[in-house]
mmCIF file of C-alpha atoms in Angstrom:
data_model
loop_
_atom_site.group_PDB
_atom_site.id
_atom_site.type_symbol
_atom_site.label_atom_id
_atom_site.label_comp_id
_atom_site.label_asym_id
_atom_site.label_seq_id
_atom_site.Cartn_x
_atom_site.Cartn_y
_atom_site.Cartn_z
ATOM 1 C CA UNK A 235 0.008 0.000 -0.015
ATOM 2 C CA UNK A 236 1.068 3.582 -0.539
ATOM 3 C CA UNK A 237 2.978 5.244 2.314
ATOM 4 C CA UNK A 238 0.170 7.725 3.010
ATOM 5 C CA UNK A 239 -2.322 4.918 3.569
ATOM 6 C CA UNK A 240 -2.516 3.716 7.147
ATOM 7 C CA UNK A 241 -4.068 0.434 8.140
ATOM 8 C CA UNK A 242 -6.597 -0.976 5.716
ATOM 9 C CA UNK A 243 -9.356 -2.873 7.530
ATOM 10 C CA UNK A 244 -11.562 -5.103 5.490
ATOM 11 C CA UNK A 245 -14.805 -5.959 7.332
ATOM 12 C CA UNK A 246 -17.287 -8.524 6.236
ATOM 13 C CA UNK A 247 -17.015 -11.809 4.438
ATOM 14 C CA UNK A 248 -14.251 -11.791 1.903
ATOM 15 C CA UNK A 249 -12.509 -14.458 -0.107
ATOM 16 C CA UNK A 250 -9.244 -13.162 -1.439
ATOM 17 C CA UNK A 251 -6.487 -15.308 -2.913
ATOM 18 C CA UNK A 252 -3.040 -13.805 -2.090
ATOM 19 C CA UNK A 253 -1.713 -15.204 -5.381
ATOM 20 C CA UNK A 254 -4.247 -13.127 -7.312
ATOM 21 C CA UNK A 255 -4.315 -10.190 -4.876
ATOM 22 C CA UNK A 256 -0.851 -9.939 -3.245
ATOM 23 C CA UNK A 257 -1.765 -6.646 -1.520
ATOM 24 C CA UNK A 258 -3.653 -8.660 1.142
ATOM 25 C CA UNK A 259 -0.274 -9.849 2.486
ATOM 26 C CA UNK A 260 0.796 -6.270 3.246
ATOM 27 C CA UNK A 261 1.161 -5.824 7.032
ATOM 28 C CA UNK A 262 -1.087 -2.765 6.806
ATOM 29 C CA UNK A 263 -4.046 -4.957 5.679
ATOM 30 C CA UNK A 264 -6.323 -6.499 8.311
ATOM 31 C CA UNK A 265 -9.119 -8.775 7.238
ATOM 32 C CA UNK A 266 -11.478 -8.701 10.234
ATOM 33 C CA UNK A 267 -14.292 -10.762 8.776
ATOM 34 C CA UNK A 268 -17.784 -10.132 10.077
ATOM 35 C CA UNK A 269 -18.069 -7.304 12.637
ATOM 36 C CA UNK A 270 -21.158 -7.331 14.790
ATOM 37 C CA UNK A 271 -23.495 -4.400 14.023
ATOM 38 C CA UNK A 272 -23.312 -3.083 17.563
ATOM 39 C CA UNK A 273 -19.480 -2.958 17.303
ATOM 40 C CA UNK A 274 -19.336 -1.192 13.928
ATOM 41 C CA UNK A 275 -19.349 2.340 15.350
ATOM 42 C CA UNK A 276 -16.466 1.505 17.683
ATOM 43 C CA UNK A 277 -14.326 0.533 14.673
ATOM 44 C CA UNK A 278 -15.520 3.599 12.786
ATOM 45 C CA UNK A 279 -14.291 5.874 15.565
ATOM 46 C CA UNK A 280 -10.756 4.843 14.749
ATOM 47 C CA UNK A 281 -11.053 5.205 10.970
ATOM 48 C CA UNK A 282 -9.994 8.072 8.769
ATOM 49 C CA UNK A 283 -12.411 7.009 6.031
ATOM 50 C CA UNK A 284 -14.661 4.140 4.894
ATOM 51 C CA UNK A 285 -15.084 2.711 1.436
ATOM 52 C CA UNK A 286 -18.282 1.133 0.150
ATOM 53 C CA UNK A 287 -16.883 -1.073 -2.616
ATOM 54 C CA UNK A 288 -20.008 -1.547 -4.730
ATOM 55 C CA UNK A 289 -19.063 -3.000 -8.097
ATOM 56 C CA UNK A 290 -20.935 -2.138 -11.255
ATOM 57 C CA UNK A 291 -23.471 -4.980 -11.238
ATOM 58 C CA UNK A 292 -27.248 -5.076 -11.562
ATOM 59 C CA UNK A 293 -27.470 -6.337 -7.961
ATOM 60 C CA UNK A 294 -25.555 -3.339 -6.592
ATOM 61 C CA UNK A 295 -27.399 -0.865 -8.834
ATOM 62 C CA UNK A 296 -30.531 -1.716 -6.829
ATOM 63 C CA UNK A 297 -28.646 -1.943 -3.534
ATOM 64 C CA UNK A 298 -30.115 -2.100 -0.051
ATOM 65 C CA UNK A 299 -30.113 1.275 1.712
ATOM 66 C CA UNK A 300 -29.123 -0.273 5.096
ATOM 67 C CA UNK A 301 -25.402 -0.384 4.581
ATOM 68 C CA UNK A 302 -25.072 3.197 3.343
ATOM 69 C CA UNK A 303 -27.044 4.671 6.252
ATOM 70 C CA UNK A 304 -25.144 2.593 8.794
ATOM 71 C CA UNK A 305 -21.937 4.020 7.334
ATOM 72 C CA UNK A 306 -23.248 7.602 7.201
ATOM 73 C CA UNK A 307 -24.267 7.436 10.863
ATOM 74 C CA UNK A 308 -20.653 6.845 11.904
ATOM 75 C CA UNK A 309 -19.669 10.371 10.953
ATOM 76 C CA UNK A 310 -16.619 9.061 9.078
ATOM 77 C CA UNK A 311 -16.140 10.176 5.448
ATOM 78 C CA UNK A 312 -17.542 7.523 3.099
ATOM 79 C CA UNK A 313 -16.016 6.960 -0.296
ATOM 80 C CA UNK A 314 -18.101 5.131 -2.876
ATOM 81 C CA UNK A 315 -18.132 4.470 -6.578
ATOM 82 C CA UNK A 316 -21.100 5.812 -8.554
ATOM 83 C CA UNK A 317 -22.357 2.288 -9.354
ATOM 84 C CA UNK A 318 -25.397 2.257 -7.039
ATOM 85 C CA UNK A 319 -28.509 4.332 -7.852
ATOM 86 C CA UNK A 320 -29.064 5.162 -4.156
ATOM 87 C CA UNK A 321 -25.489 6.452 -3.788
ATOM 88 C CA UNK A 322 -25.658 8.429 -7.040
ATOM 89 C CA UNK A 323 -28.640 10.371 -5.741
ATOM 90 C CA UNK A 324 -27.754 10.680 -2.079
ATOM 91 C CA UNK A 325 -26.698 14.145 -0.971
ATOM 92 C CA UNK A 326 -25.333 13.494 2.485
ATOM 93 C CA UNK A 327 -22.512 15.245 4.326
ATOM 94 C CA UNK A 328 -19.473 13.009 4.308
ATOM 95 C CA UNK A 329 -20.407 10.974 1.214
ATOM 96 C CA UNK A 330 -17.823 11.351 -1.519
ATOM 97 C CA UNK A 331 -18.995 9.725 -4.750
ATOM 98 C CA UNK A 332 -16.677 9.300 -7.704
ATOM 99 C CA UNK A 333 -16.319 7.174 -10.801
ATOM 100 C CA UNK A 334 -14.177 4.066 -10.799
ATOM 101 C CA UNK A 335 -11.400 6.022 -12.465
ATOM 102 C CA UNK A 336 -11.489 8.870 -9.893
ATOM 103 C CA UNK A 337 -12.095 7.012 -6.577
ATOM 104 C CA UNK A 338 -8.505 6.178 -5.655
ATOM 105 C CA UNK A 339 -7.324 9.743 -6.313
ATOM 106 C CA UNK A 340 -10.271 11.093 -4.276
ATOM 107 C CA UNK A 341 -9.300 8.916 -1.311
ATOM 108 C CA UNK A 342 -5.622 9.778 -1.586
ATOM 109 C CA UNK A 343 -6.283 13.524 -1.688
ATOM 110 C CA UNK A 344 -9.252 13.554 0.682
ATOM 111 C CA UNK A 345 -7.856 11.746 3.734
ATOM 112 C CA UNK A 346 -6.549 14.991 5.212
ATOM 113 C CA UNK A 347 -9.472 17.192 4.300
ATOM 114 C CA UNK A 348 -12.614 15.082 4.936
ATOM 115 C CA UNK A 349 -13.065 14.429 8.656
ATOM 116 C CA UNK A 350 -16.239 14.487 10.682
ATOM 117 C CA UNK A 351 -15.552 12.282 13.738
ATOM 118 C CA UNK A 352 -19.061 12.480 15.064
ATOM 119 C CA UNK A 353 -22.111 10.451 14.403
ATOM 120 C CA UNK A 354 -24.605 12.234 12.206
ATOM 121 C CA UNK A 355 -27.817 11.816 14.214
ATOM 122 C CA UNK A 356 -30.296 12.089 11.376
ATOM 123 C CA UNK A 357 -28.793 8.841 9.894
ATOM 124 C CA UNK A 358 -29.012 6.854 13.118
ATOM 125 C CA UNK A 359 -31.637 4.105 12.852
ATOM 126 C CA UNK A 360 -33.767 5.328 15.780
ATOM 127 C CA UNK A 361 -34.104 8.713 14.085
ATOM 128 C CA UNK A 362 -34.733 7.183 10.650
ATOM 129 C CA UNK A 363 -37.165 4.674 12.176
ATOM 130 C CA UNK A 364 -39.230 7.439 13.792
ATOM 131 C CA UNK A 365 -39.403 9.324 10.513
ATOM 132 C CA UNK A 366 -40.379 6.216 8.621
ATOM 133 C CA UNK A 367 -43.086 5.335 11.188
ATOM 134 C CA UNK A 368 -44.480 8.837 10.950
ATOM 135 C CA UNK A 369 -44.559 8.642 7.135
ATOM 136 C CA UNK A 370 -46.312 5.281 7.268
ATOM 137 C CA UNK A 371 -48.852 6.537 9.777
ATOM 138 C CA UNK A 372 -49.561 9.656 7.692
ATOM 139 C CA UNK A 373 -49.971 7.582 4.514
ATOM 140 C CA UNK A 374 -52.232 5.129 6.363
ATOM 141 C CA UNK A 375 -54.415 7.929 7.708
ATOM 142 C CA UNK A 376 -54.644 9.505 4.244
ATOM 143 C CA UNK A 377 -55.623 6.142 2.714
ATOM 144 C CA UNK A 378 -58.266 5.538 5.419
ATOM 145 C CA UNK A 379 -59.732 8.998 4.808
ATOM 146 C CA UNK A 380 -59.903 8.340 1.048
ATOM 147 C CA UNK A 381 -61.613 4.987 1.685
ATOM 148 C CA UNK A 382 -64.169 6.626 4.053
ATOM 149 C CA UNK A 383 -64.942 9.258 1.380
ATOM 150 C CA UNK A 384 -65.657 6.450 -1.149
ATOM 151 C CA UNK A 385 -68.143 4.839 1.149
#
Protein backbone atom coordinates (compact mmCIF):
# COMPACT_ATOMS: atom_id res chain seq x y z
CA UNK A 1 0.00 0.00 0.00
CA UNK A 2 1.06 3.59 -0.56
CA UNK A 3 2.98 5.23 2.31
CA UNK A 4 0.17 7.75 2.99
CA UNK A 5 -2.32 4.92 3.56
CA UNK A 6 -2.53 3.72 7.15
CA UNK A 7 -4.07 0.43 8.13
CA UNK A 8 -6.60 -0.96 5.70
CA UNK A 9 -9.35 -2.86 7.54
CA UNK A 10 -11.57 -5.12 5.50
CA UNK A 11 -14.79 -5.96 7.34
CA UNK A 12 -17.28 -8.53 6.22
CA UNK A 13 -17.00 -11.83 4.46
CA UNK A 14 -14.25 -11.79 1.89
CA UNK A 15 -12.52 -14.45 -0.11
CA UNK A 16 -9.25 -13.15 -1.45
CA UNK A 17 -6.49 -15.30 -2.90
CA UNK A 18 -3.06 -13.80 -2.10
CA UNK A 19 -1.74 -15.21 -5.37
CA UNK A 20 -4.26 -13.12 -7.32
CA UNK A 21 -4.30 -10.19 -4.87
CA UNK A 22 -0.84 -9.93 -3.25
CA UNK A 23 -1.77 -6.66 -1.52
CA UNK A 24 -3.65 -8.67 1.14
CA UNK A 25 -0.27 -9.85 2.49
CA UNK A 26 0.78 -6.27 3.25
CA UNK A 27 1.17 -5.81 7.03
CA UNK A 28 -1.10 -2.77 6.80
CA UNK A 29 -4.03 -4.95 5.68
CA UNK A 30 -6.30 -6.51 8.31
CA UNK A 31 -9.13 -8.77 7.23
CA UNK A 32 -11.47 -8.73 10.23
CA UNK A 33 -14.30 -10.76 8.75
CA UNK A 34 -17.78 -10.13 10.08
CA UNK A 35 -18.07 -7.32 12.64
CA UNK A 36 -21.17 -7.31 14.80
CA UNK A 37 -23.49 -4.41 14.01
CA UNK A 38 -23.31 -3.10 17.58
CA UNK A 39 -19.49 -2.95 17.29
CA UNK A 40 -19.33 -1.20 13.92
CA UNK A 41 -19.36 2.33 15.35
CA UNK A 42 -16.46 1.49 17.69
CA UNK A 43 -14.35 0.53 14.69
CA UNK A 44 -15.52 3.60 12.78
CA UNK A 45 -14.29 5.87 15.57
CA UNK A 46 -10.74 4.84 14.74
CA UNK A 47 -11.08 5.20 10.98
CA UNK A 48 -10.03 8.07 8.77
CA UNK A 49 -12.41 7.00 6.04
CA UNK A 50 -14.64 4.16 4.89
CA UNK A 51 -15.09 2.71 1.44
CA UNK A 52 -18.28 1.12 0.15
CA UNK A 53 -16.90 -1.07 -2.62
CA UNK A 54 -20.01 -1.56 -4.74
CA UNK A 55 -19.06 -3.00 -8.09
CA UNK A 56 -20.93 -2.14 -11.25
CA UNK A 57 -23.48 -4.98 -11.25
CA UNK A 58 -27.26 -5.06 -11.56
CA UNK A 59 -27.47 -6.34 -7.96
CA UNK A 60 -25.56 -3.35 -6.62
CA UNK A 61 -27.40 -0.89 -8.84
CA UNK A 62 -30.53 -1.72 -6.82
CA UNK A 63 -28.64 -1.94 -3.53
CA UNK A 64 -30.12 -2.09 -0.06
CA UNK A 65 -30.11 1.26 1.73
CA UNK A 66 -29.14 -0.28 5.08
CA UNK A 67 -25.40 -0.37 4.56
CA UNK A 68 -25.09 3.20 3.33
CA UNK A 69 -27.05 4.69 6.25
CA UNK A 70 -25.14 2.61 8.79
CA UNK A 71 -21.92 4.00 7.34
CA UNK A 72 -23.23 7.59 7.20
CA UNK A 73 -24.27 7.42 10.85
CA UNK A 74 -20.65 6.84 11.91
CA UNK A 75 -19.66 10.37 10.97
CA UNK A 76 -16.63 9.07 9.07
CA UNK A 77 -16.16 10.19 5.44
CA UNK A 78 -17.55 7.54 3.10
CA UNK A 79 -16.02 6.97 -0.32
CA UNK A 80 -18.12 5.14 -2.88
CA UNK A 81 -18.15 4.48 -6.58
CA UNK A 82 -21.09 5.81 -8.53
CA UNK A 83 -22.37 2.31 -9.34
CA UNK A 84 -25.41 2.26 -7.05
CA UNK A 85 -28.51 4.32 -7.84
CA UNK A 86 -29.05 5.17 -4.17
CA UNK A 87 -25.49 6.45 -3.79
CA UNK A 88 -25.65 8.42 -7.04
CA UNK A 89 -28.66 10.37 -5.75
CA UNK A 90 -27.76 10.68 -2.06
CA UNK A 91 -26.70 14.14 -0.97
CA UNK A 92 -25.33 13.48 2.50
CA UNK A 93 -22.52 15.23 4.31
CA UNK A 94 -19.47 13.02 4.29
CA UNK A 95 -20.42 10.97 1.22
CA UNK A 96 -17.83 11.36 -1.52
CA UNK A 97 -18.99 9.72 -4.76
CA UNK A 98 -16.66 9.31 -7.70
CA UNK A 99 -16.32 7.18 -10.81
CA UNK A 100 -14.17 4.07 -10.79
CA UNK A 101 -11.39 6.03 -12.46
CA UNK A 102 -11.51 8.85 -9.88
CA UNK A 103 -12.12 7.02 -6.59
CA UNK A 104 -8.51 6.19 -5.66
CA UNK A 105 -7.33 9.75 -6.30
CA UNK A 106 -10.27 11.09 -4.28
CA UNK A 107 -9.32 8.92 -1.32
CA UNK A 108 -5.62 9.79 -1.57
CA UNK A 109 -6.26 13.53 -1.69
CA UNK A 110 -9.23 13.56 0.68
CA UNK A 111 -7.86 11.75 3.74
CA UNK A 112 -6.55 14.98 5.22
CA UNK A 113 -9.47 17.20 4.27
CA UNK A 114 -12.59 15.10 4.93
CA UNK A 115 -13.06 14.45 8.65
CA UNK A 116 -16.25 14.49 10.67
CA UNK A 117 -15.55 12.28 13.74
CA UNK A 118 -19.05 12.48 15.07
CA UNK A 119 -22.12 10.44 14.42
CA UNK A 120 -24.60 12.23 12.21
CA UNK A 121 -27.81 11.82 14.21
CA UNK A 122 -30.30 12.07 11.36
CA UNK A 123 -28.79 8.88 9.89
CA UNK A 124 -29.02 6.84 13.10
CA UNK A 125 -31.65 4.11 12.88
CA UNK A 126 -33.77 5.32 15.79
CA UNK A 127 -34.11 8.72 14.09
CA UNK A 128 -34.74 7.18 10.65
CA UNK A 129 -37.17 4.67 12.18
CA UNK A 130 -39.26 7.42 13.80
CA UNK A 131 -39.41 9.35 10.51
CA UNK A 132 -40.39 6.19 8.63
CA UNK A 133 -43.08 5.31 11.19
CA UNK A 134 -44.49 8.84 10.95
CA UNK A 135 -44.54 8.64 7.13
CA UNK A 136 -46.32 5.27 7.24
CA UNK A 137 -48.86 6.55 9.78
CA UNK A 138 -49.54 9.65 7.69
CA UNK A 139 -49.96 7.59 4.52
CA UNK A 140 -52.23 5.14 6.35
CA UNK A 141 -54.42 7.93 7.71
CA UNK A 142 -54.65 9.51 4.26
CA UNK A 143 -55.61 6.17 2.72
CA UNK A 144 -58.27 5.56 5.42
CA UNK A 145 -59.73 9.01 4.81
CA UNK A 146 -59.91 8.32 1.04
CA UNK A 147 -61.61 4.97 1.71
CA UNK A 148 -64.15 6.64 4.05
CA UNK A 149 -64.94 9.23 1.37
CA UNK A 150 -65.61 6.46 -1.16
CA UNK A 151 -68.16 4.83 1.14
